[in-house]
Tab-separated table of C-alpha atoms in Angstrom:
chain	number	residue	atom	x	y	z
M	1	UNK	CA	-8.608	7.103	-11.012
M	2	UNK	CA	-8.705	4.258	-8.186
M	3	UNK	CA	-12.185	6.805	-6.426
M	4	UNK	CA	-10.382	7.154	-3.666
M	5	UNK	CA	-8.496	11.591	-3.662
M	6	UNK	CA	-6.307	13.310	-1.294
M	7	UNK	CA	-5.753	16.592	-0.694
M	8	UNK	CA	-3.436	18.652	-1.168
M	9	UNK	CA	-1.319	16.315	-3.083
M	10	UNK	CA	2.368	18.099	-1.945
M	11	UNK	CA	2.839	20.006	1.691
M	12	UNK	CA	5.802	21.574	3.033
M	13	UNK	CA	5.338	22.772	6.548
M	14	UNK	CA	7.778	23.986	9.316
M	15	UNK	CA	7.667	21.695	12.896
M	16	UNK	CA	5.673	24.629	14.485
M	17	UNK	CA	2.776	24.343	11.580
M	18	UNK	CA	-0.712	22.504	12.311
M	19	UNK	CA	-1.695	21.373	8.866
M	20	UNK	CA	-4.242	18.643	8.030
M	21	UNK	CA	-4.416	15.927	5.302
M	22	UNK	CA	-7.768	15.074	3.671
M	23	UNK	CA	-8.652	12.093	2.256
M	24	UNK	CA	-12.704	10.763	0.446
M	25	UNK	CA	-13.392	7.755	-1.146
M	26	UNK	CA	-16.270	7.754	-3.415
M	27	UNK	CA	-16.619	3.793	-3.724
M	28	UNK	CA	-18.855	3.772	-0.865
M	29	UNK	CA	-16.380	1.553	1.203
M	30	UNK	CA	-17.005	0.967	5.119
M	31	UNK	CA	-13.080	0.787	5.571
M	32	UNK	CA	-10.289	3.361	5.824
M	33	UNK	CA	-6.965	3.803	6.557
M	34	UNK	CA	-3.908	6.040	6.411
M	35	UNK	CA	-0.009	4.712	5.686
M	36	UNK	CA	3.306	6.372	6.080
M	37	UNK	CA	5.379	5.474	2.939
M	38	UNK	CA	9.506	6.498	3.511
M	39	UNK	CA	12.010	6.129	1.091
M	40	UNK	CA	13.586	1.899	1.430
M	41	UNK	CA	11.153	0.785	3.929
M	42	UNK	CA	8.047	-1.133	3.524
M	43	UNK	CA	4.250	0.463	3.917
M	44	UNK	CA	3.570	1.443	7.716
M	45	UNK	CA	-0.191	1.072	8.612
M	46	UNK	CA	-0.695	4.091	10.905
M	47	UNK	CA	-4.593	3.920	11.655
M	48	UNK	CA	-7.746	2.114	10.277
M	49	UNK	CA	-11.019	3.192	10.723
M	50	UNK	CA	-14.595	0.773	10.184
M	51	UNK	CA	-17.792	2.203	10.062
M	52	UNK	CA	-16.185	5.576	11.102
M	53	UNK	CA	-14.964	3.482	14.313
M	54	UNK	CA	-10.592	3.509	15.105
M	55	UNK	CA	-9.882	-0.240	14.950
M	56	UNK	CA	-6.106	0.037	14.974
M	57	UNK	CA	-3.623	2.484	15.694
M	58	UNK	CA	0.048	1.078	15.394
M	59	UNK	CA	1.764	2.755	18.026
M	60	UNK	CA	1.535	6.094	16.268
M	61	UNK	CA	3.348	9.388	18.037
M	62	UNK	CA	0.447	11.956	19.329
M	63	UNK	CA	1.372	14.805	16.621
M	64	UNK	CA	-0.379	12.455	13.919
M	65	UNK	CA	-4.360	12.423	14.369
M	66	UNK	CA	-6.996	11.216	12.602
M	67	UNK	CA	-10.287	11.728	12.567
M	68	UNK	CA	-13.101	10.091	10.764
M	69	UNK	CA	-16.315	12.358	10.546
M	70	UNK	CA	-17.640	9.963	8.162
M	71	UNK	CA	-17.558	6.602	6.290
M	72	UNK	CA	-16.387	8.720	2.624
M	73	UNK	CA	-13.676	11.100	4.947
M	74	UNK	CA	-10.759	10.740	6.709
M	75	UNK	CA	-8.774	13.433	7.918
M	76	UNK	CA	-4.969	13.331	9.366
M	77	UNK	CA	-4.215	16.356	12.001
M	78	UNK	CA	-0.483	17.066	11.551
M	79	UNK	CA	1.482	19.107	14.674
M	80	UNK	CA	4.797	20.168	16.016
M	81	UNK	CA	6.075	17.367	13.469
M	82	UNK	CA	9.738	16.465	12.860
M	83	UNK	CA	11.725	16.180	10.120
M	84	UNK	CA	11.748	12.399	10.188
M	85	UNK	CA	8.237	12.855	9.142
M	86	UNK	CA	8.500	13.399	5.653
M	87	UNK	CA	7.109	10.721	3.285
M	88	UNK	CA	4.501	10.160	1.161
M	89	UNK	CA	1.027	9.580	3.391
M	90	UNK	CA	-1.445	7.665	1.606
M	91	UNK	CA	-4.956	6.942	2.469
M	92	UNK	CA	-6.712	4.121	0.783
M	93	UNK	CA	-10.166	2.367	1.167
M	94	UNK	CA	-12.107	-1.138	0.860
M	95	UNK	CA	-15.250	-2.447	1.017
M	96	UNK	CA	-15.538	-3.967	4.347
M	97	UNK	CA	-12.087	-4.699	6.940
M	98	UNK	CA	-11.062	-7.784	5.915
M	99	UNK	CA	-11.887	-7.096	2.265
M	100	UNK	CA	-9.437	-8.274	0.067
M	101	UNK	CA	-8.602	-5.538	-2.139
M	102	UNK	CA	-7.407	-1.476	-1.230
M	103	UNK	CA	-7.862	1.112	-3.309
M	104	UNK	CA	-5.166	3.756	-2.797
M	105	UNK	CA	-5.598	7.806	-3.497
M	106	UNK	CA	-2.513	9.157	-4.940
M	107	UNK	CA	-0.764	10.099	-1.701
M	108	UNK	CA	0.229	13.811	-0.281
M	109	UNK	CA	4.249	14.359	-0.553
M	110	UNK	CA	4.496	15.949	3.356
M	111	UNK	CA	7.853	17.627	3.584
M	112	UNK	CA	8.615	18.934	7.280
M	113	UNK	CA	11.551	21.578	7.546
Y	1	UNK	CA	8.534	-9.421	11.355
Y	2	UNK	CA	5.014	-10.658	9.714
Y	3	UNK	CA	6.421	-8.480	6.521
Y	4	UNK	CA	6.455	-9.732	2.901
Y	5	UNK	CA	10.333	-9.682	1.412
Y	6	UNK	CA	10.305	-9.013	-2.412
Y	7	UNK	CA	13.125	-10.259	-4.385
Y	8	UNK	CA	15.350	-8.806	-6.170
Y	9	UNK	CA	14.962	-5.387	-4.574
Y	10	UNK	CA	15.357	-3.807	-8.102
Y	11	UNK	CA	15.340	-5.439	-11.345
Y	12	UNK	CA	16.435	-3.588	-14.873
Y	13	UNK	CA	15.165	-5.786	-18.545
Y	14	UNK	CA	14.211	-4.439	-22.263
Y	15	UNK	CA	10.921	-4.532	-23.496
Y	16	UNK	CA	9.892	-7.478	-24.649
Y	17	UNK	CA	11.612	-9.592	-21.580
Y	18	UNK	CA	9.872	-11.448	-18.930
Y	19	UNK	CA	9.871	-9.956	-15.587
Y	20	UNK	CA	10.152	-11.781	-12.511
Y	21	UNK	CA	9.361	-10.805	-9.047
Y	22	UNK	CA	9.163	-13.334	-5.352
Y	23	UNK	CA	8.101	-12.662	-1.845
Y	24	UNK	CA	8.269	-14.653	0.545
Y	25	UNK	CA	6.653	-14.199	4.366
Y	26	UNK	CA	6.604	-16.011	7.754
Y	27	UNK	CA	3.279	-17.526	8.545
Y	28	UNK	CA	-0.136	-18.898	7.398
Y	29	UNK	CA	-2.015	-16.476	4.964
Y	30	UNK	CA	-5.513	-15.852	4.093
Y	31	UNK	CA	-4.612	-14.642	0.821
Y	32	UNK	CA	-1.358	-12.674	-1.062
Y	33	UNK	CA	-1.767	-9.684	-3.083
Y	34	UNK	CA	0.482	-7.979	-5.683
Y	35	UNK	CA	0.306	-3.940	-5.755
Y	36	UNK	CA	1.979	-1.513	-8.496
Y	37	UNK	CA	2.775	1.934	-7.699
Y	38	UNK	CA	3.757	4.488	-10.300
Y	39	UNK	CA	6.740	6.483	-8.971
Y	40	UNK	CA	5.769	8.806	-6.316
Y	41	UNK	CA	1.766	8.061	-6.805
Y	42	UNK	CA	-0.678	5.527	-4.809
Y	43	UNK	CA	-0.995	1.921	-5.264
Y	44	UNK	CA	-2.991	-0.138	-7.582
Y	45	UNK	CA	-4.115	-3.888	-6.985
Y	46	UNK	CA	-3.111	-6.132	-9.411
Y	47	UNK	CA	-4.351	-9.428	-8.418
Y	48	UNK	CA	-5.508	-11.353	-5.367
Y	49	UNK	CA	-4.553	-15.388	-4.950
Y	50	UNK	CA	-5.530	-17.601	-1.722
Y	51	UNK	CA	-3.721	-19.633	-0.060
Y	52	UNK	CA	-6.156	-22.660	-1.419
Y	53	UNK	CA	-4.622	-21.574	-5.338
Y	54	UNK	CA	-1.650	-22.255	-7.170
Y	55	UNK	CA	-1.733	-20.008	-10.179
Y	56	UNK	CA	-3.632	-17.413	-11.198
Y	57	UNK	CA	-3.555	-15.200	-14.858
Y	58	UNK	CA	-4.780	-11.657	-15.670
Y	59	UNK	CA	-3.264	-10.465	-18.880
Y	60	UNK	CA	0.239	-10.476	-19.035
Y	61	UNK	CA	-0.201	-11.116	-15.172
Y	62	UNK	CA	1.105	-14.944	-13.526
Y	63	UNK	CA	0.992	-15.436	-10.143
Y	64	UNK	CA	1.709	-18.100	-8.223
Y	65	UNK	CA	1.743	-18.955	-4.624
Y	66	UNK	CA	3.753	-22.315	-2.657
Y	67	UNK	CA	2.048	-22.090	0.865
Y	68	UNK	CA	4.930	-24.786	1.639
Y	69	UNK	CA	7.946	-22.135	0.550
Y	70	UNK	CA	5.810	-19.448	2.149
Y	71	UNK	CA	6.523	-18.164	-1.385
Y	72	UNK	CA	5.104	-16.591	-4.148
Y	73	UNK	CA	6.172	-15.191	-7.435
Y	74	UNK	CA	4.626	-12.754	-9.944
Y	75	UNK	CA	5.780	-13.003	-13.334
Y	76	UNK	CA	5.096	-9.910	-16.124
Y	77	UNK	CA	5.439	-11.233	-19.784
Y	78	UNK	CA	6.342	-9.659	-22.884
Y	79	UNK	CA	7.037	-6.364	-20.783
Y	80	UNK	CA	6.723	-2.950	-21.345
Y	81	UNK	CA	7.792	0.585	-20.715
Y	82	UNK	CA	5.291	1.378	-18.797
Y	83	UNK	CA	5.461	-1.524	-16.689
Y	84	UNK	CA	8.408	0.422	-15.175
Y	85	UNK	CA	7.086	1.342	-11.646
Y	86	UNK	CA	7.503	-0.591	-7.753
Y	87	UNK	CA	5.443	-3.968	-7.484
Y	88	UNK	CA	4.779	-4.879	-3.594
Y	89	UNK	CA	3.316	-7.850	-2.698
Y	90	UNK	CA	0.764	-7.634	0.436
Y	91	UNK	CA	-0.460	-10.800	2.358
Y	92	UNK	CA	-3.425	-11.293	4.543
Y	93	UNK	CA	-2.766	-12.970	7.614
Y	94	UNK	CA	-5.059	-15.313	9.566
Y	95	UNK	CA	-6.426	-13.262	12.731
Y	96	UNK	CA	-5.211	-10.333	11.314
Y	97	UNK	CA	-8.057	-8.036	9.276
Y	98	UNK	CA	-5.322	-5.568	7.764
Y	99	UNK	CA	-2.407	-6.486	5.100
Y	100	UNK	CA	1.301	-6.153	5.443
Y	101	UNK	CA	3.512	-5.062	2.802
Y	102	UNK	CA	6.921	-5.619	1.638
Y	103	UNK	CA	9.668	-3.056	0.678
Y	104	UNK	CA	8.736	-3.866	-3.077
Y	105	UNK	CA	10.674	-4.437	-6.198
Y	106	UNK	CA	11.613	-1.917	-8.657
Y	107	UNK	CA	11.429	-2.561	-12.242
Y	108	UNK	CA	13.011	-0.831	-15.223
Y	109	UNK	CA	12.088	-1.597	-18.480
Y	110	UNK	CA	13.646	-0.426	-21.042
Y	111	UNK	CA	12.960	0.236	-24.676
């Protein structure tokens, strides 16, 4: 147990669904983020969040969007997603931005049909 | 690409055997990270070394970094079965506050 969940931990959806991932750290970190994993390519940053603030949002399409209600949540809004889409998201958390270590939840499996 | 490349991209041994893993990357680093993941589950940090070390040990754990190679290498003695899983190193890069990963090595240990 790294303290950092996710929730649900496998979701198959159609490209019509709205669905949201839910992430909480419970390390009492000031730092969050979200990555797309996909099968032979390296971790993709999507969005990091400081004191419940966006710093950084790597060119991310519009159907992906987070939202930080507070420093232990992060959320990820899923719509009208494609197929292409399908990886393992993974939210992980550290102690300040420029910490030097992440602590990773265990990823949600997002399958889109 | 600012991206960390792990060599080899997979790497099969029997228990007992050494392990070893590289990555190199472009430019200056604040630090260089090493990350297991567990197939199919999140990542865990392994161990942290800045670009002012060499070496560094935890456990079984050696890492070592050449700033002038732009290389580093993480080496996993007397292995074990369930040191099978994907090792990705991460670096830190000066300016940046968020760390880049590479495509990570896969290791299968037999027993």
């Amino acid at each position: 147990e790294t303290g950092v969940t996710q929730t649900p931990r496998h979701l198959v959806m159609g490209m019509t669904n709205k669905k949201s991932l839910k992430c909480e750290q419970h390390l009492g970190h000031n730092a969050m983020y979200w990555y797309k994993q996909s099968a032979k390519k390296p971790l993709e940053l999507m969005f990091v969040y400081s004191l419940e603030e966006r710093v950084e949002n790597n060119s991310v399409p519009s159907r992906f969007s987070p939202e930080c209600p507070n420093s232990s949540h992060l959320f990820l809004h899923l719509h009208t997603l494609q197929p292409e889409d399908s990886a393992l998201y993974l939210c992980a958390s550290s102690q300040a931005l420029a910490a030097n270590e992440q602590f990773f939840g265990p990823g949600t499996r997002l399958t889109v049909l | 690409s600012q991206q960390g490349e792990e060599d080899p991209q997979a790497l099969s041994i029997q228990e007992g055997e050494n392990a070893t893993m590289n990555c190199s990357y472009k430019t200056s680093i604040n630090n260089l990270q090493w990350y297991r993941q567990n197939s199919g589950r999140g990542l865990v940090h392994l161990i942290l070394i800045r670009s002012n070390e060499r070496e560094k040990h935890s456990g079984r754990l050696r890492v070592t970094l050449d700033t002038s190679k732009k290389s580093s290498s993480l080496l996993i003695t007397a292995s074990r079965a369930a040191d099978t899983a994907s090792y990705f190193c991460a670096t830190s890069y000066s300016g940046y506050s968020t760390l880049t990963f590479g495509k990570g090595t896969m290791l299968l240990v037999s027993p």
